[in-house]
Amino acid sequence: MDLPRIVVHPPALDGSRRVTAGGETLGIAYHLDDVVEILRLADLDVIEVEESDIIDWQGGGPDDWPGLSEHHAAE
């Protein structure tokens, strides 16, 4: 099965990152877990999201989530 190229875009001002596949927006992620869920919902299950060759992490890797502490402080 040929998977489309998945791009996790650079963080926006609020720390969110857009996730696209083949130029189509799949969702907005605020945390690594969100990326996993967005890909699962799109039937693009990737076991090792952090190390997958089909994911292009732009503007920072899977550990770069500006504003993450503020986002999860409310939980």
N, CA, C and O atoms as a printed pandas DataFrame, in Angstrom:
     atom_number atom_name residue_name chain_id  residue_number  x_coord  y_coord  z_coord
0              1         N          MET        A               1    0.845   -1.184    0.000
1              2        CA          MET        A               1    0.000    0.000    0.000
2              3         C          MET        A               1    0.885    1.240    0.000
3              4         O          MET        A               1    1.800    1.359    0.815
4              5         N          ASP        A               2    0.613    2.144   -0.901
5              6        CA          ASP        A               2    1.368    3.390   -0.987
6              7         C          ASP        A               2    0.717    4.447   -0.106
7              8         O          ASP        A               2   -0.396    4.894   -0.385
8              9         N          LEU        A               3    1.407    4.845    0.955
9             10        CA          LEU        A               3    0.876    5.879    1.833
10            11         C          LEU        A               3    1.268    7.246    1.299
11            12         O          LEU        A               3    2.372    7.416    0.782
12            13         N          PRO        A               4    0.362    8.236    1.419
13            14        CA          PRO        A               4    0.723    9.591    0.979
14            15         C          PRO        A               4    1.754   10.190    1.924
15            16         O          PRO        A               4    1.908    9.742    3.060
16            17         N          ARG        A               5    2.446   11.191    1.450
17            18        CA          ARG        A               5    3.416   11.901    2.287
18            19         C          ARG        A               5    2.627   12.715    3.309
19            20         O          ARG        A               5    1.755   13.507    2.951
20            21         N          ILE        A               6    2.940   12.509    4.567
21            22        CA          ILE        A               6    2.263   13.215    5.646
22            23         C          ILE        A               6    3.168   14.334    6.127
23            24         O          ILE        A               6    4.359   14.127    6.360
24            25         N          VAL        A               7    2.592   15.527    6.275
25            26        CA          VAL        A               7    3.366   16.673    6.740
26            27         C          VAL        A               7    2.750   17.197    8.030
27            28         O          VAL        A               7    1.551   17.466    8.100
28            29         N          VAL        A               8    3.595   17.337    9.050
29            30        CA          VAL        A               8    3.201   18.037   10.269
30            31         C          VAL        A               8    3.868   19.404   10.145
31            32         O          VAL        A               8    5.090   19.529   10.225
32            33         N          HIS        A               9    3.037   20.420    9.948
33            34        CA          HIS        A               9    3.522   21.763    9.639
34            35         C          HIS        A               9    4.086   22.466   10.869
35            36         O          HIS        A               9    3.837   22.049   12.001
36            37         N          PRO        A              10    4.854   23.545   10.637
37            38        CA          PRO        A              10    5.428   24.289   11.763
38            39         C          PRO        A              10    4.330   24.790   12.704
39            40         O          PRO        A              10    3.195   25.007   12.279
40            41         N          PRO        A              11    4.667   24.971   13.972
41            42        CA          PRO        A              11    3.678   25.436   14.945
42            43         C          PRO        A              11    3.113   26.810   14.594
43            44         O          PRO        A              11    3.837   27.707   14.163
44            45         N          ALA        A              12    1.811   26.952   14.788
45            46        CA          ALA        A              12    1.155   28.251   14.648
46            47         C          ALA        A              12    1.411   29.054   15.925
47            48         O          ALA        A              12    2.068   28.565   16.845
48            49         N          LEU        A              13    0.898   30.272   15.983
49            50        CA          LEU        A              13    1.120   31.115   17.153
50            51         C          LEU        A              13    0.570   30.496   18.434
51            52         O          LEU        A              13    1.109   30.731   19.515
52            53         N          ASP        A              14   -0.506   29.704   18.322
53            54        CA          ASP        A              14   -1.086   29.067   19.513
54            55         C          ASP        A              14   -0.440   27.726   19.835
55            56         O          ASP        A              14   -0.853   27.050   20.777
56            57         N          GLY        A              15    0.581   27.331   19.054
57            58        CA          GLY        A              15    1.277   26.076   19.303
58            59         C          GLY        A              15    0.703   24.894   18.546
59            60         O          GLY        A              15    1.278   23.806   18.566
60            61         N          SER        A              16   -0.428   25.095   17.875
61            62        CA          SER        A              16   -1.034   24.001   17.115
62            63         C          SER        A              16   -0.249   23.755   15.834
63            64         O          SER        A              16    0.443   24.641   15.331
64            65         N          ARG        A              17   -0.369   22.537   15.317
65            66        CA          ARG        A              17    0.334   22.172   14.085
66            67         C          ARG        A              17   -0.655   21.487   13.146
67            68         O          ARG        A              17   -1.328   20.531   13.528
68            69         N          ARG        A              18   -0.733   21.981   11.929
69            70        CA          ARG        A              18   -1.620   21.398   10.924
70            71         C          ARG        A              18   -0.999   20.107   10.413
71            72         O          ARG        A              18    0.216   20.015   10.236
72            73         N          VAL        A              19   -1.847   19.111   10.180
73            74        CA          VAL        A              19   -1.403   17.817    9.665
74            75         C          VAL        A              19   -2.059   17.614    8.310
75            76         O          VAL        A              19   -3.283   17.658    8.190
76            77         N          THR        A              20   -1.232   17.390    7.284
77            78        CA          THR        A              20   -1.753   17.188    5.932
78            79         C          THR        A              20   -1.207   15.896    5.345
79            80         O          THR        A              20   -0.162   15.396    5.759
80            81         N          ALA        A              21   -1.940   15.371    4.372
81            82        CA          ALA        A              21   -1.489   14.195    3.612
82            83         C          ALA        A              21   -1.848   14.439    2.170
83            84         O          ALA        A              21   -3.016   14.650    1.842
84            85         N          GLY        A              22   -0.853   14.412    1.303
85            86        CA          GLY        A              22   -1.098   14.637   -0.109
86            87         C          GLY        A              22   -1.721   15.996   -0.386
87            88         O          GLY        A              22   -2.485   16.142   -1.340
88            89         N          GLY        A              23   -1.405   16.990    0.433
89            90        CA          GLY        A              23   -1.929   18.331    0.239
90            91         C          GLY        A              23   -3.291   18.565    0.872
91            92         O          GLY        A              23   -3.789   19.690    0.852
92            93         N          GLU        A              24   -3.904   17.528    1.435
93            94        CA          GLU        A              24   -5.220   17.653    2.068
94            95         C          GLU        A              24   -5.052   17.780    3.578
95            96         O          GLU        A              24   -4.330   16.995    4.193
96            97         N          THR        A              25   -5.721   18.772    4.178
97            98        CA          THR        A              25   -5.645   18.941    5.625
98            99         C          THR        A              25   -6.443   17.840    6.321
99           100         O          THR        A              25   -7.630   17.648    6.057
100          101         N          LEU        A              26   -5.766   17.125    7.211
101          102        CA          LEU        A              26   -6.410   16.051    7.965
102          103         C          LEU        A              26   -6.911   16.526    9.322
103          104         O          LEU        A              26   -7.894   16.005    9.849
104          105         N          GLY        A              27   -6.226   17.519    9.882
105          106        CA          GLY        A              27   -6.632   18.024   11.183
106          107         C          GLY        A              27   -5.580   18.938   11.786
107          108         O          GLY        A              27   -4.534   19.199   11.191
108          109         N          ILE        A              28   -5.889   19.415   12.984
109          110        CA          ILE        A              28   -4.996   20.292   13.732
110          111         C          ILE        A              28   -4.588   19.563   15.005
111          112         O          ILE        A              28   -5.434   19.067   15.750
112          113         N          ALA        A              29   -3.283   19.505   15.244
113          114        CA          ALA        A              29   -2.758   18.799   16.414
114          115         C          ALA        A              29   -2.192   19.789   17.419
115          116         O          ALA        A              29   -1.572   20.788   17.053
116          117         N          TYR        A              30   -2.417   19.494   18.687
117          118        CA          TYR        A              30   -1.854   20.292   19.780
118          119         C          TYR        A              30   -0.838   19.494   20.579
119          120         O          TYR        A              30   -0.204   20.013   21.497
120          121         N          HIS        A              31   -0.692   18.213   20.215
121          122        CA          HIS        A              31    0.183   17.303   20.960
122          123         C          HIS        A              31    0.465   16.108   20.048
123          124         O          HIS        A              31   -0.274   15.860   19.095
124          125         N          LEU        A              32    1.506   15.391   20.337
125          126        CA          LEU        A              32    1.860   14.206   19.553
126          127         C          LEU        A              32    0.703   13.208   19.497
127          128         O          LEU        A              32    0.460   12.594   18.458
128          129         N          ASP        A              33   -0.006   13.047   20.609
129          130        CA          ASP        A              33   -1.153   12.126   20.635
130          131         C          ASP        A              33   -2.218   12.528   19.619
131          132         O          ASP        A              33   -2.894   11.670   19.051
132          133         N          ASP        A              34   -2.367   13.844   19.389
133          134        CA          ASP        A              34   -3.336   14.324   18.398
134          135         C          ASP        A              34   -2.936   13.880   16.994
135          136         O          ASP        A              34   -3.791   13.522   16.184
136          137         N          VAL        A              35   -1.634   13.906   16.710
137          138        CA          VAL        A              35   -1.159   13.462   15.390
138          139         C          VAL        A              35   -1.514   11.992   15.188
139          140         O          VAL        A              35   -2.006   11.609   14.126
140          141         N          VAL        A              36   -1.268   11.178   16.197
141          142        CA          VAL        A              36   -1.586    9.750   16.116
142          143         C          VAL        A              36   -3.076    9.556   15.849
143          144         O          VAL        A              36   -3.450    8.751   14.996
144          145         N          GLU        A              37   -3.928   10.283   16.569
145          146        CA          GLU        A              37   -5.380   10.147   16.418
146          147         C          GLU        A              37   -5.858   10.648   15.049
147          148         O          GLU        A              37   -6.714   10.018   14.428
148          149         N          ILE        A              38   -5.320   11.759   14.582
149          150        CA          ILE        A              38   -5.689   12.296   13.267
150          151         C          ILE        A              38   -5.357   11.272   12.185
151          152         O          ILE        A              38   -6.163   11.038   11.284
152          153         N          LEU        A              39   -4.181   10.665   12.268
153          154        CA          LEU        A              39   -3.788    9.675   11.269
154          155         C          LEU        A              39   -4.644    8.417   11.373
155          156         O          LEU        A              39   -4.984    7.812   10.357
156          157         N          ARG        A              40   -4.991    8.023   12.589
157          158        CA          ARG        A              40   -5.847    6.845   12.773
158          159         C          ARG        A              40   -7.220    7.079   12.137
159          160         O          ARG        A              40   -7.748    6.207   11.447
160          161         N          LEU        A              41   -7.793    8.262   12.375
161          162        CA          LEU        A              41   -9.107    8.586   11.817
162          163         C          LEU        A              41   -9.087    8.648   10.292
163          164         O          LEU        A              41  -10.105    8.420    9.638
164          165         N          ALA        A              42   -7.918    8.960    9.735
165          166        CA          ALA        A              42   -7.772    9.029    8.277
166          167         C          ALA        A              42   -7.352    7.681    7.688
167          168         O          ALA        A              42   -7.002    7.599    6.511
168          169         N          ASP        A              43   -7.385    6.621    8.510
169          170        CA          ASP        A              43   -6.947    5.284    8.087
170          171         C          ASP        A              43   -5.501    5.273    7.616
171          172         O          ASP        A              43   -5.142    4.539    6.695
172          173         N          LEU        A              44   -4.677    6.090    8.255
173          174        CA          LEU        A              44   -3.248    6.162    7.938
174          175         C          LEU        A              44   -2.450    5.767    9.179
175          176         O          LEU        A              44   -1.534    6.473    9.599
176          177         N          ASP        A              45   -2.817    4.631    9.749
177          178        CA          ASP        A              45   -2.146    4.184   10.970
178          179         C          ASP        A              45   -0.644    4.079   10.758
179          180         O          ASP        A              45   -0.173    3.358    9.878
180          181         N          VAL        A              46    0.083    4.797   11.566
181          182        CA          VAL        A              46    1.543    4.761   11.548
182          183         C          VAL        A              46    1.968    4.368   12.952
183          184         O          VAL        A              46    1.715    5.096   13.912
184          185         N          ILE        A              47    2.616    3.215   13.069
185          186        CA          ILE        A              47    2.956    2.687   14.383
186          187         C          ILE        A              47    3.947    3.590   15.119
187          188         O          ILE        A              47    3.705    3.970   16.265
188          189         N          GLU        A              48    5.029    3.927   14.484
189          190        CA          GLU        A              48    6.060    4.767   15.108
190          191         C          GLU        A              48    6.017    6.164   14.499
191          192         O          GLU        A              48    6.813    6.490   13.619
192          193         N          VAL        A              49    5.088    6.982   14.970
193          194        CA          VAL        A              49    4.900    8.316   14.408
194          195         C          VAL        A              49    6.179    9.139   14.467
195          196         O          VAL        A              49    6.521    9.836   13.513
196          197         N          GLU        A              50    6.888    9.054   15.600
197          198        CA          GLU        A              50    8.105    9.861   15.762
198          199         C          GLU        A              50    9.206    9.467   14.794
199          200         O          GLU        A              50   10.040   10.303   14.447
200          201         N          GLU        A              51    9.232    8.207   14.345
201          202        CA          GLU        A              51   10.348    7.719   13.532
202          203         C          GLU        A              51    9.948    7.327   12.117
203          204         O          GLU        A              51   10.769    6.791   11.373
204          205         N          SER        A              52    8.704    7.585   11.733
205          206        CA          SER        A              52    8.225    7.153   10.422
206          207         C          SER        A              52    8.871    7.941    9.286
207          208         O          SER        A              52    9.030    9.159    9.371
208          209         N          ASP        A              53    9.240    7.228    8.223
209          210        CA          ASP        A              53    9.838    7.866    7.046
210          211         C          ASP        A              53    8.812    8.632    6.215
211          212         O          ASP        A              53    9.188    9.475    5.400
212          213         N          ILE        A              54    7.521    8.351    6.408
213          214        CA          ILE        A              54    6.520    9.036    5.574
214          215         C          ILE        A              54    6.029   10.341    6.198
215          216         O          ILE        A              54    5.240   11.060    5.584
216          217         N          ILE        A              55    6.489   10.653    7.412
217          218        CA          ILE        A              55    6.073   11.895    8.069
218          219         C          ILE        A              55    7.201   12.911    8.000
219          220         O          ILE        A              55    8.333   12.645    8.406
220          221         N          ASP        A              56    6.860   14.088    7.474
221          222        CA          ASP        A              56    7.800   15.197    7.365
222          223         C          ASP        A              56    7.466   16.197    8.477
223          224         O          ASP        A              56    6.459   16.902    8.408
224          225         N          TRP        A              57    8.310   16.247    9.485
225          226        CA          TRP        A              57    8.111   17.174   10.604
226          227         C          TRP        A              57    8.763   18.505   10.234
227          228         O          TRP        A              57    9.990   18.606   10.198
228          229         N          GLN        A              58    7.956   19.520    9.962
229          230        CA          GLN        A              58    8.480   20.826    9.560
230          231         C          GLN        A              58    8.432   21.791   10.738
231          232         O          GLN        A              58    7.467   21.810   11.503
232          233         N          GLY        A              59    9.476   22.585   10.870
233          234        CA          GLY        A              59    9.498   23.586   11.936
234          235         C          GLY        A              59    9.687   23.000   13.317
235          236         O          GLY        A              59    9.357   23.643   14.314
236          237         N          GLY        A              60   10.208   21.799   13.394
237          238        CA          GLY        A              60   10.443   21.139   14.679
238          239         C          GLY        A              60    9.955   19.711   14.636
239          240         O          GLY        A              60    9.058   19.374   13.863
240          241         N          GLY        A              61   10.540   18.880   15.457
241          242        CA          GLY        A              61   10.213   17.465   15.457
242          243         C          GLY        A              61    9.017   17.122   16.323
243          244         O          GLY        A              61    8.280   18.008   16.757
244          245         N          PRO        A              62    8.824   15.834   16.574
245          246        CA          PRO        A              62    7.669   15.381   17.338
246          247         C          PRO        A              62    7.649   15.851   18.794
247          248         O          PRO        A              62    6.623   15.738   19.465
248          249         N          ASP        A              63    8.769   16.373   19.284
249          250        CA          ASP        A              63    8.811   16.873   20.663
250          251         C          ASP        A              63    8.618   18.385   20.751
251          252         O          ASP        A              63    8.654   18.947   21.847
252          253         N          ASP        A              64    8.414   19.049   19.620
253          254        CA          ASP        A              64    8.298   20.513   19.592
254          255         C          ASP        A              64    6.838   20.947   19.533
255          256         O          ASP        A              64    6.210   20.939   18.475
256          257         N          TRP        A              65    6.325   21.318   20.677
257          258        CA          TRP        A              65    4.937   21.770   20.801
258          259         C          TRP        A              65    4.910   23.035   21.661
259          260         O          TRP        A              65    4.651   22.953   22.861
260          261         N          PRO        A              66    5.173   24.198   21.069
261          262        CA          PRO        A              66    5.153   25.443   21.844
262          263         C          PRO        A              66    3.782   25.628   22.484
263          264         O          PRO        A              66    2.754   25.383   21.852
264          265         N          GLY        A              67    3.775   26.058   23.724
265          266        CA          GLY        A              67    2.510   26.273   24.407
266          267         C          GLY        A              67    1.927   24.997   24.984
267          268         O          GLY        A              67    0.811   25.008   25.502
268          269         N          LEU        A              68    2.666   23.892   24.903
269          270        CA          LEU        A              68    2.146   22.607   25.373
270          271         C          LEU        A              68    1.806   22.650   26.853
271          272         O          LEU        A              68    0.770   22.124   27.258
272          273         N          SER        A              69    2.652   23.263   27.668
273          274        CA          SER        A              69    2.392   23.272   29.102
274          275         C          SER        A              69    1.099   24.031   29.417
275          276         O          SER        A              69    0.349   23.625   30.304
276          277         N          GLU        A              70    0.831   25.125   28.703
277          278        CA          GLU        A              70   -0.399   25.874   28.921
278          279         C          GLU        A              70   -1.608   25.042   28.487
279          280         O          GLU        A              70   -2.644   25.048   29.153
280          281         N          HIS        A              71   -1.470   24.323   27.362
281          282        CA          HIS        A              71   -2.579   23.522   26.829
282          283         C          HIS        A              71   -2.970   22.413   27.785
283          284         O          HIS        A              71   -4.157   22.165   27.994
284          285         N          HIS        A              72   -1.998   21.748   28.363
285          286        CA          HIS        A              72   -2.291   20.615   29.226
286          287         C          HIS        A              72   -2.468   21.003   30.702
287          288         O          HIS        A              72   -2.866   20.173   31.520
288          289         N          ALA        A              73   -2.175   22.252   31.036
289          290        CA          ALA        A              73   -2.336   22.685   32.418
290          291         C          ALA        A              73   -3.815   22.665   32.825
291          292         O          ALA        A              73   -4.136   22.482   33.999
292          293         N          ALA        A              74   -4.705   22.852   31.860
293          294        CA          ALA        A              74   -6.137   22.900   32.152
294          295         C          ALA        A              74   -6.730   21.507   32.321
295          296         O          ALA        A              74   -7.852   21.377   32.810
296          297         N          GLU        A              75   -6.008   20.472   31.930
297          298        CA          GLU        A              75   -6.557   19.117   32.003
298          299         C          GLU        A              75   -6.479   18.542   33.399
299          300         O          GLU        A              75   -6.902   17.408   33.624
